[in-house]
PDB file of C-alpha atoms in Angstrom:
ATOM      1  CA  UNK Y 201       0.000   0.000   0.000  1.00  0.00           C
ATOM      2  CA  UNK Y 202       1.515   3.878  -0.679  1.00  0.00           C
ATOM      3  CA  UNK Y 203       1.851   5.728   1.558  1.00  0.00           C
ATOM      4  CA  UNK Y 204      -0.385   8.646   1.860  1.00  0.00           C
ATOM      5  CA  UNK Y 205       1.001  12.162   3.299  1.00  0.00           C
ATOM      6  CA  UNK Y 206      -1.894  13.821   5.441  1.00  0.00           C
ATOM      7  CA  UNK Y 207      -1.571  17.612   5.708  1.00  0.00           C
ATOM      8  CA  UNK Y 208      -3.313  18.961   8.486  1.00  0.00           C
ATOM      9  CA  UNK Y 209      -3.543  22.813   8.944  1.00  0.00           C
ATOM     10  CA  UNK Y 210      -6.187  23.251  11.848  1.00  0.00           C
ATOM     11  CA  UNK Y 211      -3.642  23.756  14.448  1.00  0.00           C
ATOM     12  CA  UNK Y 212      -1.912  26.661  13.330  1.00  0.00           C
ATOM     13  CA  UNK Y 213      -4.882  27.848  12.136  1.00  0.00           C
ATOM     14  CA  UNK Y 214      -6.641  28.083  15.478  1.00  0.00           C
ATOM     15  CA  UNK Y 215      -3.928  27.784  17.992  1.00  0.00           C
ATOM     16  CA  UNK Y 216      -0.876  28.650  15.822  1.00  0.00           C
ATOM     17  CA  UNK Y 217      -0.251  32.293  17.891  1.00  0.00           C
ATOM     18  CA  UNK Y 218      -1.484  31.150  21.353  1.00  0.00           C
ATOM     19  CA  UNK Y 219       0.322  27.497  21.599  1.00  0.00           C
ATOM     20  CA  UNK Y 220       2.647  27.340  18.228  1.00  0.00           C
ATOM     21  CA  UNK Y 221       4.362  23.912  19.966  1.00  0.00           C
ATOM     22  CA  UNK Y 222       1.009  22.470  20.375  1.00  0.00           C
ATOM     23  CA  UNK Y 223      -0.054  23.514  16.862  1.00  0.00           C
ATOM     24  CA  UNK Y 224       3.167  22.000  15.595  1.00  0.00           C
ATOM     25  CA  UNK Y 225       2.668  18.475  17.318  1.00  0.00           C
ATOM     26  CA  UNK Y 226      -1.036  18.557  15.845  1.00  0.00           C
ATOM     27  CA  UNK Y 227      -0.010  19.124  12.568  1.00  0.00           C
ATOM     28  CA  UNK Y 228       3.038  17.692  11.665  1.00  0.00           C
ATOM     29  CA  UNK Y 229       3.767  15.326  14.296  1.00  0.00           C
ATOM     30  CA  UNK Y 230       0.376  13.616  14.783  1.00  0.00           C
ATOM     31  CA  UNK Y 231      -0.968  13.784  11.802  1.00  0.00           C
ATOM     32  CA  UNK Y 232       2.243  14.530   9.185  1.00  0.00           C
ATOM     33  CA  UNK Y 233       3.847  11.921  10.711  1.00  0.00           C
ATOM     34  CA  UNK Y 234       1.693   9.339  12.711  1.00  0.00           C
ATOM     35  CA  UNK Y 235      -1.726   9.254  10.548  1.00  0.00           C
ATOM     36  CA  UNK Y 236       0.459   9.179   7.158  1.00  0.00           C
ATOM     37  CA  UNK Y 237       2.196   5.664   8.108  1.00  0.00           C
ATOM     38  CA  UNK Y 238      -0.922   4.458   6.423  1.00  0.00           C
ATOM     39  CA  UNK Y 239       1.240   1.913   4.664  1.00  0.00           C
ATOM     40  CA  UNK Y 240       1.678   0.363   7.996  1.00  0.00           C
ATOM     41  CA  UNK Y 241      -2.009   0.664   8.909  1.00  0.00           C
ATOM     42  CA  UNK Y 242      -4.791   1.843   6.390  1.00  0.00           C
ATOM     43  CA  UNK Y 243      -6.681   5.503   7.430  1.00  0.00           C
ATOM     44  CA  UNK Y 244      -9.854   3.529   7.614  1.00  0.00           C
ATOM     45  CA  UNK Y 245      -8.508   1.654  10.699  1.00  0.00           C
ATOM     46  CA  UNK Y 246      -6.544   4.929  12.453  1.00  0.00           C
ATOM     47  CA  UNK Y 247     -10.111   6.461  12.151  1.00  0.00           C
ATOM     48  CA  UNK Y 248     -11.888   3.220  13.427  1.00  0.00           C
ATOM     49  CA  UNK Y 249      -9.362   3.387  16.145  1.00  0.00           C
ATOM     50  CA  UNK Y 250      -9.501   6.688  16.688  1.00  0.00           C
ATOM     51  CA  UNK Y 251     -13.442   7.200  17.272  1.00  0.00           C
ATOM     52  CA  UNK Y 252     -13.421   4.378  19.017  1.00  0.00           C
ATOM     53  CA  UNK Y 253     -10.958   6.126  21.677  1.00  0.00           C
ATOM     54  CA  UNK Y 254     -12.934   9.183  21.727  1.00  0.00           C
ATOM     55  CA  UNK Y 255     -16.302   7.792  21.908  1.00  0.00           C
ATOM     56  CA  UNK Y 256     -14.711   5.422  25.040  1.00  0.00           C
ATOM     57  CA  UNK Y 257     -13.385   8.642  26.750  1.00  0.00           C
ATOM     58  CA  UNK Y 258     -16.123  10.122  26.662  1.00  0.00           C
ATOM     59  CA  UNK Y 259     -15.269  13.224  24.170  1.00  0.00           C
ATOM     60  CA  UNK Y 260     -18.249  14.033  22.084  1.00  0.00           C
ATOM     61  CA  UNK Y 261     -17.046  17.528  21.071  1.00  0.00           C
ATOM     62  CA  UNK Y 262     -16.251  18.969  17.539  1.00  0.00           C
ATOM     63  CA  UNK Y 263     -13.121  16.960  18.209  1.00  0.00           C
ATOM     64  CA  UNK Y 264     -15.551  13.593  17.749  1.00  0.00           C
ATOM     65  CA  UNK Y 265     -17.429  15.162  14.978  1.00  0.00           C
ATOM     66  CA  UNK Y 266     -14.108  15.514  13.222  1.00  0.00           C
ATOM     67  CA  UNK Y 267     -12.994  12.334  13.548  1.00  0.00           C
ATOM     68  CA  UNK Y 268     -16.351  10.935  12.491  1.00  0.00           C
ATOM     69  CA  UNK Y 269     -16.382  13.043   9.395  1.00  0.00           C
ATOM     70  CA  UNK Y 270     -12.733  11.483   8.705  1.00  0.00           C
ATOM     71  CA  UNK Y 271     -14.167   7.898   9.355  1.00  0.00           C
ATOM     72  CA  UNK Y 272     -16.877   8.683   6.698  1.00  0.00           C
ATOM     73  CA  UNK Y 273     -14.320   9.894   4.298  1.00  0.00           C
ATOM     74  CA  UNK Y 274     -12.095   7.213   4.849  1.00  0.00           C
ATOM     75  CA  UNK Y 275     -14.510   4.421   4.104  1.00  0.00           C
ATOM     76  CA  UNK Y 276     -16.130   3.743   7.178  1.00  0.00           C
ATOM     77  CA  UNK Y 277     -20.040   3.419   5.994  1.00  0.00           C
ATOM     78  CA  UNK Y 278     -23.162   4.635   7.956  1.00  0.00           C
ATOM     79  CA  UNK Y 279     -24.130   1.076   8.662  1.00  0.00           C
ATOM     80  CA  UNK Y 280     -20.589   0.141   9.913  1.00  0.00           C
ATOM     81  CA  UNK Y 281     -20.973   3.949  12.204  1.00  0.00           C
ATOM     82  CA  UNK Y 282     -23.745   1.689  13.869  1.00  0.00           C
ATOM     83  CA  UNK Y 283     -22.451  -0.775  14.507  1.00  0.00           C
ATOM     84  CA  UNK Y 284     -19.001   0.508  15.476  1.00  0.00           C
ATOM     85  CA  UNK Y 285     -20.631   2.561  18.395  1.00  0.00           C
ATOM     86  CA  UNK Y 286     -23.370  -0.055  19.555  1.00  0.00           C
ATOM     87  CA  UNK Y 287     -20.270  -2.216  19.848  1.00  0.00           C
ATOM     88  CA  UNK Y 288     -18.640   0.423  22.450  1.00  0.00           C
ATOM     89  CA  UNK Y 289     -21.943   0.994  24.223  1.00  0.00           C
ATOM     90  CA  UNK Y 290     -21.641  -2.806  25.901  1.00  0.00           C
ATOM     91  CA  UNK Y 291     -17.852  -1.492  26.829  1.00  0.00           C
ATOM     92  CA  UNK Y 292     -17.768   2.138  27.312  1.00  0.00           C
ATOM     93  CA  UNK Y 293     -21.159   2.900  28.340  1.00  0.00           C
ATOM     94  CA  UNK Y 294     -24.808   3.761  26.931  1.00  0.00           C
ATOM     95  CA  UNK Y 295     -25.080   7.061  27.746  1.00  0.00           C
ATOM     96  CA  UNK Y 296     -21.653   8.026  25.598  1.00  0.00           C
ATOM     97  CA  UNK Y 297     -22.735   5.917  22.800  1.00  0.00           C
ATOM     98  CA  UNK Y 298     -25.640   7.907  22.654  1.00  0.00           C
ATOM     99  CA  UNK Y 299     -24.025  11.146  22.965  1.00  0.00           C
ATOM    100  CA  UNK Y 300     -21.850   9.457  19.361  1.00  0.00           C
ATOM    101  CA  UNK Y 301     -24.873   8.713  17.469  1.00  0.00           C
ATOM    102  CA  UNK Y 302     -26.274  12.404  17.792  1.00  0.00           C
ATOM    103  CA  UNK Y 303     -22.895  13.303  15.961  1.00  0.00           C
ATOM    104  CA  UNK Y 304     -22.438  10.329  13.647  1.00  0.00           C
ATOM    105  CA  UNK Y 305     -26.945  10.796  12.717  1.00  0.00           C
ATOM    106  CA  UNK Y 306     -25.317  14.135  11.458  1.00  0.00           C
ATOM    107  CA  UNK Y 307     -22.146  13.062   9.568  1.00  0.00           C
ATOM    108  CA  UNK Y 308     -23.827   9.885   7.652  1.00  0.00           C
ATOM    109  CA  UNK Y 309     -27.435  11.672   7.365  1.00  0.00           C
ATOM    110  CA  UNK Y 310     -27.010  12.583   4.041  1.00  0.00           C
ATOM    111  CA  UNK Y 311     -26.133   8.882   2.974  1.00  0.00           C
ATOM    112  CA  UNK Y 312     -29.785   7.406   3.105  1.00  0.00           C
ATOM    113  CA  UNK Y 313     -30.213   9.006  -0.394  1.00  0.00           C
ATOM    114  CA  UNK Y 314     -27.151   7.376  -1.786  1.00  0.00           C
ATOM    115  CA  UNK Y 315     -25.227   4.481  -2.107  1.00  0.00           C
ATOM    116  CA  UNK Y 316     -26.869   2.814   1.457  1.00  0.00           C
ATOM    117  CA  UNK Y 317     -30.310   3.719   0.205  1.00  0.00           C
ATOM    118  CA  UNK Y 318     -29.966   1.601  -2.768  1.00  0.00           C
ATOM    119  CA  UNK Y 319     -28.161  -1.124  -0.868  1.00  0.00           C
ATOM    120  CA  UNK Y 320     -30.705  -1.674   1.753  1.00  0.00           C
ATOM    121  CA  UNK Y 321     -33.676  -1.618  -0.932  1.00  0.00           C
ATOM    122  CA  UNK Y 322     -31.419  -4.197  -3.087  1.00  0.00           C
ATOM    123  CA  UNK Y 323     -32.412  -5.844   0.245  1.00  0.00           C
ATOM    124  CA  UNK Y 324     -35.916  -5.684   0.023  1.00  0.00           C
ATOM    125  CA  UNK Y 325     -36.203  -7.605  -3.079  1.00  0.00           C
ATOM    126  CA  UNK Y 326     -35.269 -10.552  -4.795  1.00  0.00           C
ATOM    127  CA  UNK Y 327     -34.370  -9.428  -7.951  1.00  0.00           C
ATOM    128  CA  UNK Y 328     -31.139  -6.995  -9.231  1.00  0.00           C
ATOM    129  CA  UNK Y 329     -31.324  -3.405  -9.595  1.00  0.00           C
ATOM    130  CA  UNK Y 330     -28.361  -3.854 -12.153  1.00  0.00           C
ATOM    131  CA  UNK Y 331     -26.639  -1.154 -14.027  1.00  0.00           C
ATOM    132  CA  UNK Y 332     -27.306   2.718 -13.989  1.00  0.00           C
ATOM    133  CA  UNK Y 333     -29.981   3.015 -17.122  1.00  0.00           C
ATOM    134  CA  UNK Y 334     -27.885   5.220 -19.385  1.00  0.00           C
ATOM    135  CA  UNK Y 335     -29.058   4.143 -22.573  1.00  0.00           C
ATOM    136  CA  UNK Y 336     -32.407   5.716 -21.811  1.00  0.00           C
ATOM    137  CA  UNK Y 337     -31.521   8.515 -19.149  1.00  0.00           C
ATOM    138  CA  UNK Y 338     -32.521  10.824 -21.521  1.00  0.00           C
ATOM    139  CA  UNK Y 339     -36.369   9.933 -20.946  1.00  0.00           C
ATOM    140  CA  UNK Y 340     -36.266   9.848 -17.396  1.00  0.00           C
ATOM    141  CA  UNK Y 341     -36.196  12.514 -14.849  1.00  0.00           C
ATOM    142  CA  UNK Y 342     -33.738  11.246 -11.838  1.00  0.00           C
ATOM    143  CA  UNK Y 343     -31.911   7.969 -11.525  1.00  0.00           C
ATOM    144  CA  UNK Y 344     -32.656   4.462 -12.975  1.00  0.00           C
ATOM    145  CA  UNK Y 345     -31.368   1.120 -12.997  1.00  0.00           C
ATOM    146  CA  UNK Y 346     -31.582  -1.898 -15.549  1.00  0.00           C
ATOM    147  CA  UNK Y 347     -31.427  -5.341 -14.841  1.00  0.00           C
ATOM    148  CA  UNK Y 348     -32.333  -8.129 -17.760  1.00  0.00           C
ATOM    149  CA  UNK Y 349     -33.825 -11.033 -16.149  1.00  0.00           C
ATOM    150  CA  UNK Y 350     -34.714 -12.877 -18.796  1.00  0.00           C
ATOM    151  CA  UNK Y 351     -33.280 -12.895 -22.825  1.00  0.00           C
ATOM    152  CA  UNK Y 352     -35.499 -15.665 -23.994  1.00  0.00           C
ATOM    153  CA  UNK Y 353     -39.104 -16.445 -24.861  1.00  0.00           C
ATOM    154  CA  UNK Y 354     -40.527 -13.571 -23.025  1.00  0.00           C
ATOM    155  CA  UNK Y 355     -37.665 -11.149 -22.525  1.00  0.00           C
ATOM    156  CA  UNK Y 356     -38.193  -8.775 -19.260  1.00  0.00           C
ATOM    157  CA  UNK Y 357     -36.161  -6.688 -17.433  1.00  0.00           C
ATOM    158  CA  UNK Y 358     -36.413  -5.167 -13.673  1.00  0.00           C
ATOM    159  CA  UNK Y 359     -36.371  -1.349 -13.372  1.00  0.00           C
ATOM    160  CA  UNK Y 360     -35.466   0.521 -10.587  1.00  0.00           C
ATOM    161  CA  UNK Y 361     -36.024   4.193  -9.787  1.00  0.00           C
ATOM    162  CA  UNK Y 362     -34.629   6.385  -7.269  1.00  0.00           C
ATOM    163  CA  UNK Y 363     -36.950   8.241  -4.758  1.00  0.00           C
ATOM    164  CA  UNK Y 364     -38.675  10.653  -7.079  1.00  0.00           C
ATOM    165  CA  UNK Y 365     -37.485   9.107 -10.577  1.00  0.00           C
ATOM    166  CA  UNK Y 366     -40.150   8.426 -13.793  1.00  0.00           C
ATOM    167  CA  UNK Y 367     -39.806   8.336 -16.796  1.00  0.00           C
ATOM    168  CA  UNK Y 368     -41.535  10.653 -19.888  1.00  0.00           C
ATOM    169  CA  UNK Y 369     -44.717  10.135 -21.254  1.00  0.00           C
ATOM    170  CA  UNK Y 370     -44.712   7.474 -24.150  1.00  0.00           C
ATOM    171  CA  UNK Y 371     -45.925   5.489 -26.215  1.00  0.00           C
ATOM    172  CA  UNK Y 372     -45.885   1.782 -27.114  1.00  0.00           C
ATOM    173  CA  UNK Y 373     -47.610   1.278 -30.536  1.00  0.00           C
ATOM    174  CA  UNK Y 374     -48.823  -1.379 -32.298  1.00  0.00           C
ATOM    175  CA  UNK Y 375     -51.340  -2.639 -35.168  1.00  0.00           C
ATOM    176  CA  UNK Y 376     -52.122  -5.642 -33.419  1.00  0.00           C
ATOM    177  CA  UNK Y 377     -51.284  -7.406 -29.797  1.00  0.00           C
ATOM    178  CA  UNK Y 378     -48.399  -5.309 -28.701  1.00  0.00           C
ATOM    179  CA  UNK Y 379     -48.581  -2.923 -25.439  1.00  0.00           C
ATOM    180  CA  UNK Y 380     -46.759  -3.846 -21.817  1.00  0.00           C
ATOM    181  CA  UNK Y 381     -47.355  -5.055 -18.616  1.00  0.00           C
ATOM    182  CA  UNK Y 382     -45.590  -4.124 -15.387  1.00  0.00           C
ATOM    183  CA  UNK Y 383     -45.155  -6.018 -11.651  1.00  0.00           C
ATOM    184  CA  UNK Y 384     -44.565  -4.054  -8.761  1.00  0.00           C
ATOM    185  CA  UNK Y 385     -41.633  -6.167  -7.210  1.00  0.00           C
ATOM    186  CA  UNK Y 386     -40.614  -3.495  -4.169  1.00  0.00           C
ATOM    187  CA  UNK Y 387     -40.965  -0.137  -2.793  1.00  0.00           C
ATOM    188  CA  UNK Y 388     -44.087   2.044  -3.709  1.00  0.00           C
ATOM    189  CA  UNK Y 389     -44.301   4.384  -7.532  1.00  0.00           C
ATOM    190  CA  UNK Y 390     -47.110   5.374 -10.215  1.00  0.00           C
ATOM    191  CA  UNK Y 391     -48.675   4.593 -13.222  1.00  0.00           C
ATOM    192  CA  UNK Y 392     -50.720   6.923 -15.230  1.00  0.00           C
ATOM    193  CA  UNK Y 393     -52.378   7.189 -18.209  1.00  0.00           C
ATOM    194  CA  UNK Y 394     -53.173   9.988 -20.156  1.00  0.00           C
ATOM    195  CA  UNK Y 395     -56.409  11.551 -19.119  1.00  0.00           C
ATOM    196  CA  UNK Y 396     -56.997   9.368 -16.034  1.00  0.00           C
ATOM    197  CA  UNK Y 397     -55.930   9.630 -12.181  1.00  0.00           C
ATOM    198  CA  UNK Y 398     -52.362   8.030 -11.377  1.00  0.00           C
ATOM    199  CA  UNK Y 399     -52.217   4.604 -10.024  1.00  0.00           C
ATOM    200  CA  UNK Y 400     -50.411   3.469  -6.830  1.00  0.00           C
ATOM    201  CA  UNK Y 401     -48.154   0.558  -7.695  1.00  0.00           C
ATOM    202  CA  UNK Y 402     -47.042  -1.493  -5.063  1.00  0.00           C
ATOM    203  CA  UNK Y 403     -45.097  -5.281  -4.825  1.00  0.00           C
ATOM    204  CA  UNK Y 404     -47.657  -7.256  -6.644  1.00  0.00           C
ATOM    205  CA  UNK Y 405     -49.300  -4.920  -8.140  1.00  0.00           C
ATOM    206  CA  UNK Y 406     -49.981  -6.218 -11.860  1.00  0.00           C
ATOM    207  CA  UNK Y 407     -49.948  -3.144 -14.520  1.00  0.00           C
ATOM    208  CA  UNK Y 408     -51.684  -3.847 -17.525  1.00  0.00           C
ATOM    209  CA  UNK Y 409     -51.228  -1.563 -20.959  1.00  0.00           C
ATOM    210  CA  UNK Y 410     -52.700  -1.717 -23.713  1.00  0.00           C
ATOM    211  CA  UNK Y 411     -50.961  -0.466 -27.277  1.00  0.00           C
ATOM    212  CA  UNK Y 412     -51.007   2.916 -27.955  1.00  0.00           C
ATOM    213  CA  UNK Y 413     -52.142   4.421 -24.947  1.00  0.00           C
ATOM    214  CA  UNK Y 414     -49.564   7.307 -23.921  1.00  0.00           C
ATOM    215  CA  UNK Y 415     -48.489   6.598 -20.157  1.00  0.00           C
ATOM    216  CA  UNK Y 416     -45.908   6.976 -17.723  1.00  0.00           C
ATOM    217  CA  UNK Y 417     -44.417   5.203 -14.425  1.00  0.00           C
ATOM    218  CA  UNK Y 418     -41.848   5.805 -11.758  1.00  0.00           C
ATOM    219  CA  UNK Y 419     -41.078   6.060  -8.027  1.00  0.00           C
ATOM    220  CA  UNK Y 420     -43.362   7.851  -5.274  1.00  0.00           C
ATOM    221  CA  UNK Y 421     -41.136  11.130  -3.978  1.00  0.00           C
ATOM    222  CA  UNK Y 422     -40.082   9.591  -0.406  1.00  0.00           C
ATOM    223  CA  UNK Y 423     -39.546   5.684  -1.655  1.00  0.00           C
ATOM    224  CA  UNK Y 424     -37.873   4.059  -3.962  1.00  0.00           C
ATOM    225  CA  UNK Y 425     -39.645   1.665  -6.844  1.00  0.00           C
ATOM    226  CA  UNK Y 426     -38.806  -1.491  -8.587  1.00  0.00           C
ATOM    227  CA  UNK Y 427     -41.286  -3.125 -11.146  1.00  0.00           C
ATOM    228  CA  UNK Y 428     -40.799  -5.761 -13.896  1.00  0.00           C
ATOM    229  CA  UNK Y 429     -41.235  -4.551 -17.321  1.00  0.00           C
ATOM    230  CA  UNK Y 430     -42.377  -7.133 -20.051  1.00  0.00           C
ATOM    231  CA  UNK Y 431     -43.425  -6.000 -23.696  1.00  0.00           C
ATOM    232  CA  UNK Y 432     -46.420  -7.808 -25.278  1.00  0.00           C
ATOM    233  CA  UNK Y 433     -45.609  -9.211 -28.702  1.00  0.00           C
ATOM    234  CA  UNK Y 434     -47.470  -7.616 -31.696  1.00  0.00           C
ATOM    235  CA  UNK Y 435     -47.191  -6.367 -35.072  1.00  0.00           C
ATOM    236  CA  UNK Y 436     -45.550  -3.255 -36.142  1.00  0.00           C
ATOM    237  CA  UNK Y 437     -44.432  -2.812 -32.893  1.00  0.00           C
ATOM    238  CA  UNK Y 438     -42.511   0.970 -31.899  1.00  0.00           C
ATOM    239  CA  UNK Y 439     -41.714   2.373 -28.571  1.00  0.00           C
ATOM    240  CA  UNK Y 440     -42.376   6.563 -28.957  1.00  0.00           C
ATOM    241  CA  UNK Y 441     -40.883   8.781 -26.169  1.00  0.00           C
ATOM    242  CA  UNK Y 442     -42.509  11.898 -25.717  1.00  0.00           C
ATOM    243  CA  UNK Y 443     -42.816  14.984 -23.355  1.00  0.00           C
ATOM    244  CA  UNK Y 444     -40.840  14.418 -19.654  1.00  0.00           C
ATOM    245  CA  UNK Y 445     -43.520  14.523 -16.821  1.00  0.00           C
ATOM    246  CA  UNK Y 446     -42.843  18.143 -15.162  1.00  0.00           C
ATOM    247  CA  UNK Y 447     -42.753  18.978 -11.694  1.00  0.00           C
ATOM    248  CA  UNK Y 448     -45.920  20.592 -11.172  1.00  0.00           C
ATOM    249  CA  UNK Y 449     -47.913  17.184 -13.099  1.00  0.00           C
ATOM    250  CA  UNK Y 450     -46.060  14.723 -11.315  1.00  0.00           C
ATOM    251  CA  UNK Y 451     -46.406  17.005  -7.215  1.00  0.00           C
ATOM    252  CA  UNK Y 452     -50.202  17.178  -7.993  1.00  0.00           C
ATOM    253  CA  UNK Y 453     -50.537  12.966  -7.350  1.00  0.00           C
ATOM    254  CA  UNK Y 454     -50.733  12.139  -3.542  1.00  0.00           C
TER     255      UNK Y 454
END
């Protein structure tokens, strides 16, 4: 493993005319010299170490919140955070544990929309969220994933959307047969035709559409939405994009 120089400033900058020796041993000494052996052992374990000290001494200052930002930063995941303090609470004590999670609820807060959202609703179901959707991100508003499930006889795909994520109005003609159905598989979204109230979709829920009817689907704002996707064979078959669903359509459903 390299060896990563850390360059820490914070000393100087708030002690550096009061306590200059202090400010030096901060900087360069304890973290110049001490946190950059990282080729000996990895910043994700100094910080692991390091809260874990803190949180056992019972220092729950900006100090802590520091160190917990560092954690994040160095790897150390929201779920992990939990875990990592519940851990000390059996050794150092409940009531400092819970002093940590008000500090670590703020540092990892922001995470439930990202990476650990999508891992813990990967949870909920049984079937992939797969790949980011860029071949058709252009007809969807937010974030969605493609997973093919199946290539033969009935090819069907899973498709996840982020809290908030549909995709534009379209389209799926046909002269005859042709159309698509949807399966709710996790999480909660919409379906609505044009003309008509949106529909809640929900695991189980069986979507049925016919051939050129214009429509759209996606997640409800506060959850994120999975459903199966599988086209209806047909003649003269044609998938036609259209408008995006705006903002002030999409905030009228409940």
């Amino acid at each position: 493993m390299a060896q990563q120089k850390i360059v820490q400033t914070a000393g100087r900058t708030q002690l550096g005319e009061f306590a200059p020796e202090f400010a030096h041993l901060n900087d360069d000494i304890l973290f110049g010299e001490v946190w950059s052996r990282n080729d000996l052992l990895s910043l994700r374990d100094r910080s692991l170490v390091t809260i874990t000290s803190l949180i056992s001494q019972g220092i729950t200052d900006n100090s802590l919140k520091y160190h917990l930002q560092t954690a994040k930063n160095n790897g150390i995941t929201r779920t992990e955070a939990a875990e990592i303090i519940t851990h000390i609470a059996f050794y150092a004590g409940w009531p400092k544990a819970w002093a940590a999670f008000n500090l670590a609820n703020e540092v990892w807060n922001e995470d439930v929309k990202g990476e650990e959202a999508k891992a813990a609703f990967q949870r909920e179901m049984l079937f992939p969220i797969g790949e980011p959707n860029t071949a058709y991100a252009k007809y969807f508003k937010g974030k969605s994933y493609l997973a093919k499930i199946s290539d033969s006889q009935i090819p069907f795909f899973n498709v996840t959307f982020e809290p908030g994520c549909r995709n534009n109005w379209h389209t799926h003609h046909a002269t005859k047969g042709g159309g698509q159905m949807l399966v709710g598989v996790a999480g909660r979204g919409w379906y609505q035709e044009e003309g008509k109230p949106a529909q809640e979709i929900l695991p189980g829920t069986v979507i049925h559409i016919p051939a050129n009817v214009k429509h759209w689907h996606g997640a409800a704002k506060d959850s994120w939405f999975a459903h199966l996707a599988f086209e209806i064979p047909g003649e003269n078959t044609s998938n036609e994009w259209q408008e995006a669903v705006s903002d002030e359509e999409y905030n009228k459903i409940k």
